[in-house]
PDB file of C-alpha atoms in Angstrom:
ATOM      1  CA  MET A   1     -19.604   8.805 -31.492  1.00 69.00           C
ATOM      2  CA  SER A   2     -15.843   8.397 -31.245  1.00 77.00           C
ATOM      3  CA  GLU A   3     -13.713  11.243 -29.948  1.00 82.00           C
ATOM      4  CA  SER A   4     -10.239  12.219 -31.074  1.00 93.00           C
ATOM      5  CA  LEU A   5      -7.515  11.166 -28.654  1.00 97.00           C
ATOM      6  CA  LYS A   6      -4.990  13.600 -30.099  1.00 97.00           C
ATOM      7  CA  GLY A   7      -3.215  15.363 -27.247  1.00 97.00           C
ATOM      8  CA  ARG A   8      -4.644  13.100 -24.549  1.00 98.00           C
ATOM      9  CA  VAL A   9      -2.251  11.605 -22.009  1.00 98.00           C
ATOM     10  CA  ALA A  10      -2.290   7.898 -21.166  1.00 98.00           C
ATOM     11  CA  VAL A  11      -0.469   6.127 -18.342  1.00 98.00           C
ATOM     12  CA  ILE A  12       0.064   2.396 -18.921  1.00 98.00           C
ATOM     13  CA  THR A  13       1.598   0.100 -16.319  1.00 98.00           C
ATOM     14  CA  GLY A  14       3.602  -2.909 -17.432  1.00 96.00           C
ATOM     15  CA  ALA A  15       4.149  -1.208 -20.791  1.00 96.00           C
ATOM     16  CA  SER A  16       7.684  -2.364 -21.593  1.00 94.00           C
ATOM     17  CA  ARG A  17       6.475  -5.491 -23.391  1.00 93.00           C
ATOM     18  CA  GLY A  18       3.474  -7.619 -24.325  1.00 93.00           C
ATOM     19  CA  ILE A  19      -0.050  -6.302 -24.053  1.00 95.00           C
ATOM     20  CA  GLY A  20       1.051  -3.143 -22.255  1.00 96.00           C
ATOM     21  CA  LYS A  21       3.487  -2.163 -24.984  1.00 97.00           C
ATOM     22  CA  ALA A  22       0.949  -2.959 -27.707  1.00 97.00           C
ATOM     23  CA  CYS A  23      -1.541  -0.697 -25.934  1.00 98.00           C
ATOM     24  CA  ALA A  24       1.043   2.083 -25.682  1.00 98.00           C
ATOM     25  CA  LEU A  25       1.811   1.930 -29.393  1.00 98.00           C
ATOM     26  CA  ARG A  26      -1.858   1.772 -30.347  1.00 98.00           C
ATOM     27  CA  LEU A  27      -2.803   4.823 -28.302  1.00 98.00           C
ATOM     28  CA  ALA A  28       0.260   6.633 -29.659  1.00 98.00           C
ATOM     29  CA  GLN A  29      -1.095   5.971 -33.147  1.00 98.00           C
ATOM     30  CA  GLU A  30      -4.239   7.791 -32.055  1.00 98.00           C
ATOM     31  CA  GLY A  31      -2.210  10.814 -30.955  1.00 98.00           C
ATOM     32  CA  CYS A  32      -1.905  10.140 -27.220  1.00 98.00           C
ATOM     33  CA  HIS A  33       1.187  11.080 -25.286  1.00 98.00           C
ATOM     34  CA  ILE A  34       2.251   7.983 -23.347  1.00 98.00           C
ATOM     35  CA  VAL A  35       3.653   7.431 -19.871  1.00 98.00           C
ATOM     36  CA  ILE A  36       5.356   4.036 -19.798  1.00 98.00           C
ATOM     37  CA  ALA A  37       5.495   2.655 -16.270  1.00 98.00           C
ATOM     38  CA  ALA A  38       7.378  -0.607 -15.753  1.00 96.00           C
ATOM     39  CA  LYS A  39      10.364  -2.035 -13.904  1.00 94.00           C
ATOM     40  CA  THR A  40      12.737  -3.026 -16.697  1.00 91.00           C
ATOM     41  CA  VAL A  41      15.441  -0.480 -17.486  1.00 92.00           C
ATOM     42  CA  GLU A  42      18.285  -2.828 -18.482  1.00 90.00           C
ATOM     43  CA  PRO A  43      18.060  -5.432 -21.275  1.00 83.00           C
ATOM     44  CA  ASP A  44      17.415  -8.940 -19.950  1.00 80.00           C
ATOM     45  CA  PRO A  45      17.659 -11.956 -22.264  1.00 78.00           C
ATOM     46  CA  ARG A  46      14.803 -13.589 -20.349  1.00 77.00           C
ATOM     47  CA  LEU A  47      12.500 -10.558 -20.669  1.00 76.00           C
ATOM     48  CA  PRO A  48      12.870  -8.622 -23.917  1.00 81.00           C
ATOM     49  CA  GLY A  49      12.245  -4.883 -23.901  1.00 88.00           C
ATOM     50  CA  THR A  50      12.840  -1.957 -21.561  1.00 95.00           C
ATOM     51  CA  ILE A  51      10.855   1.165 -20.764  1.00 97.00           C
ATOM     52  CA  TYR A  52      13.283   3.157 -22.908  1.00 97.00           C
ATOM     53  CA  ASP A  53      12.885   0.834 -25.898  1.00 96.00           C
ATOM     54  CA  ALA A  54       9.129   1.199 -25.657  1.00 97.00           C
ATOM     55  CA  ALA A  55       9.405   4.987 -25.346  1.00 98.00           C
ATOM     56  CA  ARG A  56      11.488   5.205 -28.522  1.00 98.00           C
ATOM     57  CA  GLU A  57       8.889   3.181 -30.430  1.00 98.00           C
ATOM     58  CA  VAL A  58       6.069   5.353 -29.093  1.00 98.00           C
ATOM     59  CA  GLU A  59       7.843   8.533 -30.176  1.00 98.00           C
ATOM     60  CA  GLN A  60       8.004   7.280 -33.762  1.00 98.00           C
ATOM     61  CA  TYR A  61       4.309   8.196 -33.965  1.00 98.00           C
ATOM     62  CA  GLY A  62       5.095  11.853 -33.364  1.00 98.00           C
ATOM     63  CA  VAL A  63       3.906  11.973 -29.763  1.00 98.00           C
ATOM     64  CA  GLU A  64       5.789  12.396 -26.501  1.00 98.00           C
ATOM     65  CA  ALA A  65       6.738   9.517 -24.241  1.00 98.00           C
ATOM     66  CA  LEU A  66       7.779   9.529 -20.605  1.00 98.00           C
ATOM     67  CA  ALA A  67       9.573   6.387 -19.408  1.00 98.00           C
ATOM     68  CA  MET A  68       9.214   5.914 -15.650  1.00 98.00           C
ATOM     69  CA  GLN A  69      10.821   3.017 -13.817  1.00 97.00           C
ATOM     70  CA  THR A  70       8.024   1.931 -11.504  1.00 97.00           C
ATOM     71  CA  ASN A  71       7.550  -1.005  -9.178  1.00 97.00           C
ATOM     72  CA  VAL A  72       3.789  -0.909  -8.717  1.00 97.00           C
ATOM     73  CA  ARG A  73       4.138  -2.789  -5.417  1.00 97.00           C
ATOM     74  CA  ASN A  74       5.659   0.377  -3.971  1.00 97.00           C
ATOM     75  CA  GLU A  75       3.187   3.132  -3.065  1.00 98.00           C
ATOM     76  CA  ASP A  76       5.894   5.802  -3.058  1.00 98.00           C
ATOM     77  CA  GLU A  77       6.888   4.888  -6.599  1.00 98.00           C
ATOM     78  CA  ILE A  78       3.275   5.147  -7.743  1.00 98.00           C
ATOM     79  CA  GLU A  79       3.069   8.609  -6.194  1.00 98.00           C
ATOM     80  CA  ARG A  80       6.314   9.599  -7.947  1.00 98.00           C
ATOM     81  CA  LEU A  81       4.881   8.274 -11.208  1.00 98.00           C
ATOM     82  CA  ALA A  82       1.823  10.492 -10.812  1.00 98.00           C
ATOM     83  CA  GLU A  83       3.900  13.529  -9.900  1.00 98.00           C
ATOM     84  CA  ALA A  84       6.221  13.058 -12.879  1.00 98.00           C
ATOM     85  CA  ALA A  85       3.371  12.506 -15.340  1.00 98.00           C
ATOM     86  CA  LEU A  86       1.490  15.584 -14.163  1.00 98.00           C
ATOM     87  CA  HIS A  87       4.658  17.686 -14.109  1.00 98.00           C
ATOM     88  CA  ARG A  88       5.489  16.669 -17.683  1.00 98.00           C
ATOM     89  CA  PHE A  89       2.051  16.859 -19.270  1.00 98.00           C
ATOM     90  CA  GLY A  90      -0.124  18.782 -16.846  1.00 98.00           C
ATOM     91  CA  ARG A  91      -2.893  16.203 -17.018  1.00 97.00           C
ATOM     92  CA  VAL A  92      -3.645  12.480 -17.253  1.00 98.00           C
ATOM     93  CA  ASP A  93      -6.716  11.365 -19.182  1.00 98.00           C
ATOM     94  CA  ILE A  94      -6.360   7.594 -19.440  1.00 98.00           C
ATOM     95  CA  LEU A  95      -5.034   5.018 -16.974  1.00 98.00           C
ATOM     96  CA  VAL A  96      -4.504   1.418 -18.058  1.00 98.00           C
ATOM     97  CA  ASN A  97      -3.798  -0.911 -15.135  1.00 98.00           C
ATOM     98  CA  ASN A  98      -2.045  -3.612 -17.115  1.00 97.00           C
ATOM     99  CA  ALA A  99       0.856  -4.733 -14.897  1.00 96.00           C
ATOM    100  CA  GLY A 100       0.129  -8.204 -13.604  1.00 95.00           C
ATOM    101  CA  ALA A 101       1.504 -11.119 -11.610  1.00 93.00           C
ATOM    102  CA  LEU A 102       0.576 -14.736 -12.281  1.00 91.00           C
ATOM    103  CA  TRP A 103       0.327 -17.634  -9.835  1.00 92.00           C
ATOM    104  CA  TRP A 104      -1.981 -20.491 -10.767  1.00 90.00           C
ATOM    105  CA  GLN A 105      -1.772 -22.897  -7.845  1.00 93.00           C
ATOM    106  CA  PRO A 106      -4.166 -24.198  -5.186  1.00 95.00           C
ATOM    107  CA  VAL A 107      -4.221 -22.740  -1.697  1.00 97.00           C
ATOM    108  CA  THR A 108      -1.976 -25.459  -0.232  1.00 97.00           C
ATOM    109  CA  GLU A 109       0.720 -24.650  -2.803  1.00 97.00           C
ATOM    110  CA  THR A 110       0.595 -20.872  -2.434  1.00 96.00           C
ATOM    111  CA  PRO A 111       3.260 -19.453  -0.105  1.00 97.00           C
ATOM    112  CA  SER A 112       2.372 -16.187   1.588  1.00 98.00           C
ATOM    113  CA  LYS A 113       4.926 -14.321  -0.554  1.00 98.00           C
ATOM    114  CA  ARG A 114       3.108 -15.473  -3.707  1.00 98.00           C
ATOM    115  CA  PHE A 115      -0.247 -14.442  -2.266  1.00 98.00           C
ATOM    116  CA  ASP A 116       1.198 -11.050  -1.421  1.00 98.00           C
ATOM    117  CA  LEU A 117       2.712 -10.741  -4.903  1.00 98.00           C
ATOM    118  CA  VAL A 118      -0.537 -11.221  -6.830  1.00 97.00           C
ATOM    119  CA  MET A 119      -2.511  -9.082  -4.415  1.00 98.00           C
ATOM    120  CA  GLU A 120       0.005  -6.227  -4.487  1.00 98.00           C
ATOM    121  CA  VAL A 121       0.724  -6.197  -8.240  1.00 98.00           C
ATOM    122  CA  ASN A 122      -2.824  -6.846  -9.396  1.00 98.00           C
ATOM    123  CA  VAL A 123      -5.515  -5.383  -7.157  1.00 98.00           C
ATOM    124  CA  ARG A 124      -3.579  -3.143  -4.751  1.00 98.00           C
ATOM    125  CA  ALA A 125      -1.533  -1.415  -7.449  1.00 98.00           C
ATOM    126  CA  SER A 126      -4.608  -0.831  -9.598  1.00 98.00           C
ATOM    127  CA  PHE A 127      -6.349   0.744  -6.612  1.00 98.00           C
ATOM    128  CA  LEU A 128      -3.390   2.971  -5.755  1.00 98.00           C
ATOM    129  CA  CYS A 129      -2.842   4.035  -9.365  1.00 98.00           C
ATOM    130  CA  ALA A 130      -6.502   4.958  -9.756  1.00 98.00           C
ATOM    131  CA  ARG A 131      -6.381   6.952  -6.538  1.00 98.00           C
ATOM    132  CA  ALA A 132      -3.238   8.765  -7.702  1.00 98.00           C
ATOM    133  CA  PHE A 133      -4.570   9.788 -11.124  1.00 98.00           C
ATOM    134  CA  LEU A 134      -8.240  10.401 -10.407  1.00 98.00           C
ATOM    135  CA  PRO A 135      -7.763  13.989  -9.183  1.00 97.00           C
ATOM    136  CA  SER A 136      -6.482  15.047 -12.612  1.00 97.00           C
ATOM    137  CA  MET A 137      -9.358  13.322 -14.382  1.00 98.00           C
ATOM    138  CA  ILE A 138     -11.933  14.795 -12.027  1.00 98.00           C
ATOM    139  CA  GLU A 139     -10.452  18.257 -12.392  1.00 98.00           C
ATOM    140  CA  ASN A 140     -10.690  18.033 -16.183  1.00 97.00           C
ATOM    141  CA  GLN A 141     -14.075  16.275 -16.121  1.00 98.00           C
ATOM    142  CA  TRP A 142     -12.854  13.573 -18.526  1.00 98.00           C
ATOM    143  CA  GLY A 143     -11.171  10.269 -17.929  1.00 98.00           C
ATOM    144  CA  HIS A 144     -10.974   6.560 -18.632  1.00 98.00           C
ATOM    145  CA  ILE A 145      -9.631   3.907 -16.265  1.00 98.00           C
ATOM    146  CA  VAL A 146      -9.266   0.424 -17.724  1.00 98.00           C
ATOM    147  CA  ASN A 147      -8.277  -2.547 -15.578  1.00 98.00           C
ATOM    148  CA  MET A 148      -7.007  -5.636 -17.364  1.00 98.00           C
ATOM    149  CA  SER A 149      -9.199  -8.091 -15.496  1.00 97.00           C
ATOM    150  CA  PRO A 150     -11.897 -10.647 -16.335  1.00 96.00           C
ATOM    151  CA  PRO A 151     -15.654 -10.825 -15.877  1.00 96.00           C
ATOM    152  CA  ILE A 152     -16.392 -12.399 -12.502  1.00 95.00           C
ATOM    153  CA  ASP A 153     -17.080 -16.122 -12.823  1.00 93.00           C
ATOM    154  CA  MET A 154     -17.080 -18.059  -9.560  1.00 92.00           C
ATOM    155  CA  SER A 155     -16.646 -21.398 -11.345  1.00 91.00           C
ATOM    156  CA  VAL A 156     -13.010 -20.682 -12.275  1.00 91.00           C
ATOM    157  CA  ILE A 157     -11.588 -19.858  -8.835  1.00 93.00           C
ATOM    158  CA  SER A 158     -10.545 -23.384  -7.796  1.00 93.00           C
ATOM    159  CA  GLN A 159      -6.844 -24.282  -8.280  1.00 93.00           C
ATOM    160  CA  ARG A 160      -5.868 -20.613  -8.693  1.00 93.00           C
ATOM    161  CA  THR A 161      -7.617 -19.063  -5.703  1.00 97.00           C
ATOM    162  CA  ALA A 162      -5.117 -16.330  -4.824  1.00 97.00           C
ATOM    163  CA  TYR A 163      -4.788 -15.178  -8.427  1.00 96.00           C
ATOM    164  CA  MET A 164      -8.532 -15.052  -9.033  1.00 96.00           C
ATOM    165  CA  ILE A 165      -9.126 -13.140  -5.782  1.00 97.00           C
ATOM    166  CA  SER A 166      -6.694 -10.513  -7.067  1.00 98.00           C
ATOM    167  CA  LYS A 167      -8.063 -10.322 -10.607  1.00 98.00           C
ATOM    168  CA  PHE A 168     -11.720 -10.351  -9.573  1.00 98.00           C
ATOM    169  CA  GLY A 169     -10.766  -7.681  -7.040  1.00 98.00           C
ATOM    170  CA  MET A 170      -9.673  -5.493  -9.956  1.00 98.00           C
ATOM    171  CA  THR A 171     -13.048  -6.027 -11.607  1.00 98.00           C
ATOM    172  CA  MET A 172     -14.915  -5.294  -8.378  1.00 98.00           C
ATOM    173  CA  MET A 173     -12.943  -2.076  -8.150  1.00 98.00           C
ATOM    174  CA  VAL A 174     -14.273  -1.133 -11.592  1.00 98.00           C
ATOM    175  CA  TYR A 175     -17.862  -1.651 -10.450  1.00 98.00           C
ATOM    176  CA  GLY A 176     -17.414   0.489  -7.356  1.00 98.00           C
ATOM    177  CA  LEU A 177     -15.299   3.186  -8.945  1.00 98.00           C
ATOM    178  CA  ALA A 178     -17.647   3.612 -11.891  1.00 98.00           C
ATOM    179  CA  GLU A 179     -20.441   4.670  -9.547  1.00 98.00           C
ATOM    180  CA  GLU A 180     -18.168   6.906  -7.486  1.00 98.00           C
ATOM    181  CA  VAL A 181     -16.860   9.017 -10.367  1.00 98.00           C
ATOM    182  CA  LYS A 182     -19.451   8.898 -13.142  1.00 97.00           C
ATOM    183  CA  GLN A 183     -20.740  12.345 -12.139  1.00 98.00           C
ATOM    184  CA  HIS A 184     -17.267  13.663 -13.045  1.00 98.00           C
ATOM    185  CA  ASN A 185     -17.389  12.172 -16.562  1.00 98.00           C
ATOM    186  CA  VAL A 186     -14.834   9.504 -15.660  1.00 98.00           C
ATOM    187  CA  ALA A 187     -15.387   5.916 -16.787  1.00 98.00           C
ATOM    188  CA  ALA A 188     -14.025   2.717 -15.260  1.00 98.00           C
ATOM    189  CA  ASN A 189     -14.159  -0.555 -17.163  1.00 98.00           C
ATOM    190  CA  ALA A 190     -12.434  -3.941 -17.198  1.00 98.00           C
ATOM    191  CA  LEU A 191     -11.014  -5.554 -20.339  1.00 98.00           C
ATOM    192  CA  TRP A 192     -10.009  -9.176 -20.874  1.00 97.00           C
ATOM    193  CA  PRO A 193      -9.020 -11.241 -23.916  1.00 96.00           C
ATOM    194  CA  ALA A 194     -11.313 -13.798 -25.514  1.00 93.00           C
ATOM    195  CA  THR A 195      -8.337 -16.084 -26.199  1.00 87.00           C
ATOM    196  CA  ILE A 196      -4.885 -16.649 -24.795  1.00 81.00           C
ATOM    197  CA  ILE A 197      -2.621 -13.795 -25.888  1.00 83.00           C
ATOM    198  CA  GLU A 198       0.978 -14.294 -26.965  1.00 77.00           C
ATOM    199  CA  SER A 199       3.116 -12.932 -24.129  1.00 70.00           C
ATOM    200  CA  GLN A 200       6.017 -13.848 -21.894  1.00 68.00           C
ATOM    201  CA  ALA A 201       3.460 -15.397 -19.527  1.00 68.00           C
ATOM    202  CA  SER A 202       1.860 -17.617 -22.181  1.00 59.00           C
ATOM    203  CA  ILE A 203       5.327 -18.632 -23.401  1.00 59.00           C
ATOM    204  CA  ASN A 204       6.970 -19.210 -20.015  1.00 59.00           C
ATOM    205  CA  TYR A 205       3.982 -20.971 -18.464  1.00 54.00           C
ATOM    206  CA  GLN A 206       3.302 -22.948 -21.665  1.00 63.00           C
ATOM    207  CA  LEU A 207      -0.315 -21.832 -21.795  1.00 68.00           C
ATOM    208  CA  GLY A 208      -1.384 -23.746 -24.874  1.00 72.00           C
ATOM    209  CA  GLN A 209       0.440 -23.525 -28.199  1.00 75.00           C
ATOM    210  CA  PRO A 210       0.939 -20.688 -30.709  1.00 77.00           C
ATOM    211  CA  LYS A 211      -2.044 -21.917 -32.717  1.00 83.00           C
ATOM    212  CA  ASP A 212      -4.175 -21.182 -29.639  1.00 81.00           C
ATOM    213  CA  TRP A 213      -2.896 -17.605 -29.292  1.00 77.00           C
ATOM    214  CA  ARG A 214      -3.765 -14.216 -30.671  1.00 85.00           C
ATOM    215  CA  LYS A 215      -1.415 -11.257 -30.907  1.00 92.00           C
ATOM    216  CA  PRO A 216      -1.590  -8.576 -28.197  1.00 94.00           C
ATOM    217  CA  GLU A 217      -2.724  -6.059 -30.822  1.00 97.00           C
ATOM    218  CA  ILE A 218      -6.298  -7.334 -30.482  1.00 97.00           C
ATOM    219  CA  VAL A 219      -6.407  -6.172 -26.857  1.00 97.00           C
ATOM    220  CA  ALA A 220      -4.812  -2.867 -27.859  1.00 98.00           C
ATOM    221  CA  ASP A 221      -7.393  -2.294 -30.598  1.00 98.00           C
ATOM    222  CA  ALA A 222     -10.211  -3.027 -28.154  1.00 98.00           C
ATOM    223  CA  LEU A 223      -8.691  -0.610 -25.644  1.00 98.00           C
ATOM    224  CA  ALA A 224      -8.525   2.118 -28.289  1.00 98.00           C
ATOM    225  CA  ALA A 225     -12.181   1.520 -29.139  1.00 98.00           C
ATOM    226  CA  ILE A 226     -13.166   1.889 -25.469  1.00 98.00           C
ATOM    227  CA  VAL A 227     -11.228   5.043 -24.639  1.00 98.00           C
ATOM    228  CA  SER A 228     -12.053   6.825 -27.888  1.00 98.00           C
ATOM    229  CA  LYS A 229     -15.700   6.927 -26.809  1.00 98.00           C
ATOM    230  CA  PRO A 230     -16.953   9.592 -24.392  1.00 97.00           C
ATOM    231  CA  PRO A 231     -16.627   8.344 -20.787  1.00 98.00           C
ATOM    232  CA  SER A 232     -20.392   8.612 -20.462  1.00 97.00           C
ATOM    233  CA  HIS A 233     -20.816   6.033 -23.250  1.00 97.00           C
ATOM    234  CA  ARG A 234     -19.993   3.038 -21.069  1.00 97.00           C
ATOM    235  CA  THR A 235     -18.800   2.555 -17.518  1.00 98.00           C
ATOM    236  CA  GLY A 236     -18.857  -0.160 -14.876  1.00 98.00           C
ATOM    237  CA  THR A 237     -18.620  -3.048 -17.339  1.00 98.00           C
ATOM    238  CA  ALA A 238     -16.354  -6.079 -17.719  1.00 98.00           C
ATOM    239  CA  LEU A 239     -15.607  -6.365 -21.427  1.00 98.00           C
ATOM    240  CA  ILE A 240     -14.061  -8.974 -23.742  1.00 97.00           C
ATOM    241  CA  ASP A 241     -11.758  -7.722 -26.494  1.00 97.00           C
ATOM    242  CA  GLU A 242     -13.410  -9.616 -29.351  1.00 96.00           C
ATOM    243  CA  ASP A 243     -16.872  -8.521 -28.287  1.00 97.00           C
ATOM    244  CA  VAL A 244     -15.778  -4.874 -28.168  1.00 98.00           C
ATOM    245  CA  LEU A 245     -14.372  -5.087 -31.681  1.00 98.00           C
ATOM    246  CA  ARG A 246     -17.456  -6.867 -33.034  1.00 97.00           C
ATOM    247  CA  GLU A 247     -19.488  -3.924 -31.744  1.00 97.00           C
ATOM    248  CA  GLU A 248     -17.175  -1.747 -33.843  1.00 97.00           C
ATOM    249  CA  GLY A 249     -18.015  -3.784 -36.932  1.00 97.00           C
ATOM    250  CA  VAL A 250     -14.947  -6.033 -37.007  1.00 96.00           C
ATOM    251  CA  THR A 251     -15.776  -9.491 -38.369  1.00 94.00           C
ATOM    252  CA  ASP A 252     -12.406 -10.803 -39.573  1.00 93.00           C
ATOM    253  CA  PHE A 253     -10.001 -11.649 -36.754  1.00 95.00           C
ATOM    254  CA  GLU A 254      -7.485 -13.557 -38.868  1.00 94.00           C
ATOM    255  CA  LYS A 255      -4.890 -10.775 -38.657  1.00 95.00           C
ATOM    256  CA  TYR A 256      -4.670 -11.289 -34.913  1.00 93.00           C
ATOM    257  CA  ASN A 257      -3.850 -15.016 -35.091  1.00 90.00           C
ATOM    258  CA  CYS A 258      -0.280 -15.953 -34.173  1.00 83.00           C
ATOM    259  CA  VAL A 259      -0.505 -18.859 -36.609  1.00 83.00           C
ATOM    260  CA  PRO A 260      -2.136 -17.893 -39.933  1.00 89.00           C
ATOM    261  CA  GLY A 261      -5.225 -19.914 -40.669  1.00 85.00           C
ATOM    262  CA  SER A 262      -5.629 -21.114 -37.091  1.00 83.00           C
ATOM    263  CA  ASN A 263      -8.803 -20.634 -35.084  1.00 85.00           C
ATOM    264  CA  PRO A 264      -7.782 -19.863 -31.484  1.00 83.00           C
ATOM    265  CA  PRO A 265     -10.446 -21.154 -29.097  1.00 80.00           C
ATOM    266  CA  ARG A 266     -12.168 -18.956 -26.573  1.00 85.00           C
ATOM    267  CA  LEU A 267     -10.270 -18.950 -23.308  1.00 78.00           C
ATOM    268  CA  THR A 268     -11.391 -21.607 -20.871  1.00 70.00           C
ATOM    269  CA  TRP A 269      -9.502 -21.818 -17.604  1.00 59.00           C
ATOM    270  CA  ASN A 270      -9.459 -25.626 -17.653  1.00 54.00           C
ATOM    271  CA  ALA A 271      -7.705 -25.614 -21.028  1.00 47.00           C
ATOM    272  CA  VAL A 272      -4.750 -23.619 -19.714  1.00 47.00           C
ATOM    273  CA  GLN A 273      -4.493 -25.035 -16.227  1.00 40.00           C
TER     274      GLN A 273
END
């Protein structure tokens, strides 16, 4: 039931490193041309990778890459991103809203600027990006939008209220959007990891230890499995990477472990508080 992605065009936000970059490389392997949208254009010892580094790696798979410096908090920059992508490729088939901001603190320890940050980078940017790229998908009667956000679970909101409002908002957007555009053969789904993923966030915020982490390639493989199916196959769902891959017949997840032989536990919010 899988479809070839050769020649498709994917836009991925936050694609200069981590999960976003892994997703870009994985879709490039499948033959997608990639639009890399992120802020980093100059090397920074604190944050490895730039949009140009990622573009060069993508192009090693024989596809085209467009590196676009984009601050997703800025609506004008999102519109410029859409214009540039459509000018270069003439279409956009896949949008991955991966850029994210993290702030895990209770309400009394959340300044308004931090609230605004998570709301603007997470839910608002995902909304604006979807709005910017939907016309191309609707015109071509084929599209996938994937938000990197979790299934809604009210029990995990406490102590990270602002962040969870923003991430659950991304998932709610998936539910609403899926109904709005399914008649145009456009799917909207959410994707979230089963375990903590090795990233700058997990390192900088000391979210567990390497033995608790999986590599970002597991999320990228799950993404590829989702978008290589016809949009009509599944829409309006909040998915977990491991579950998606088990549906594809994957049973051995050892290759994704950051520490060989470890058994990373399923993500529980209390464990990484």
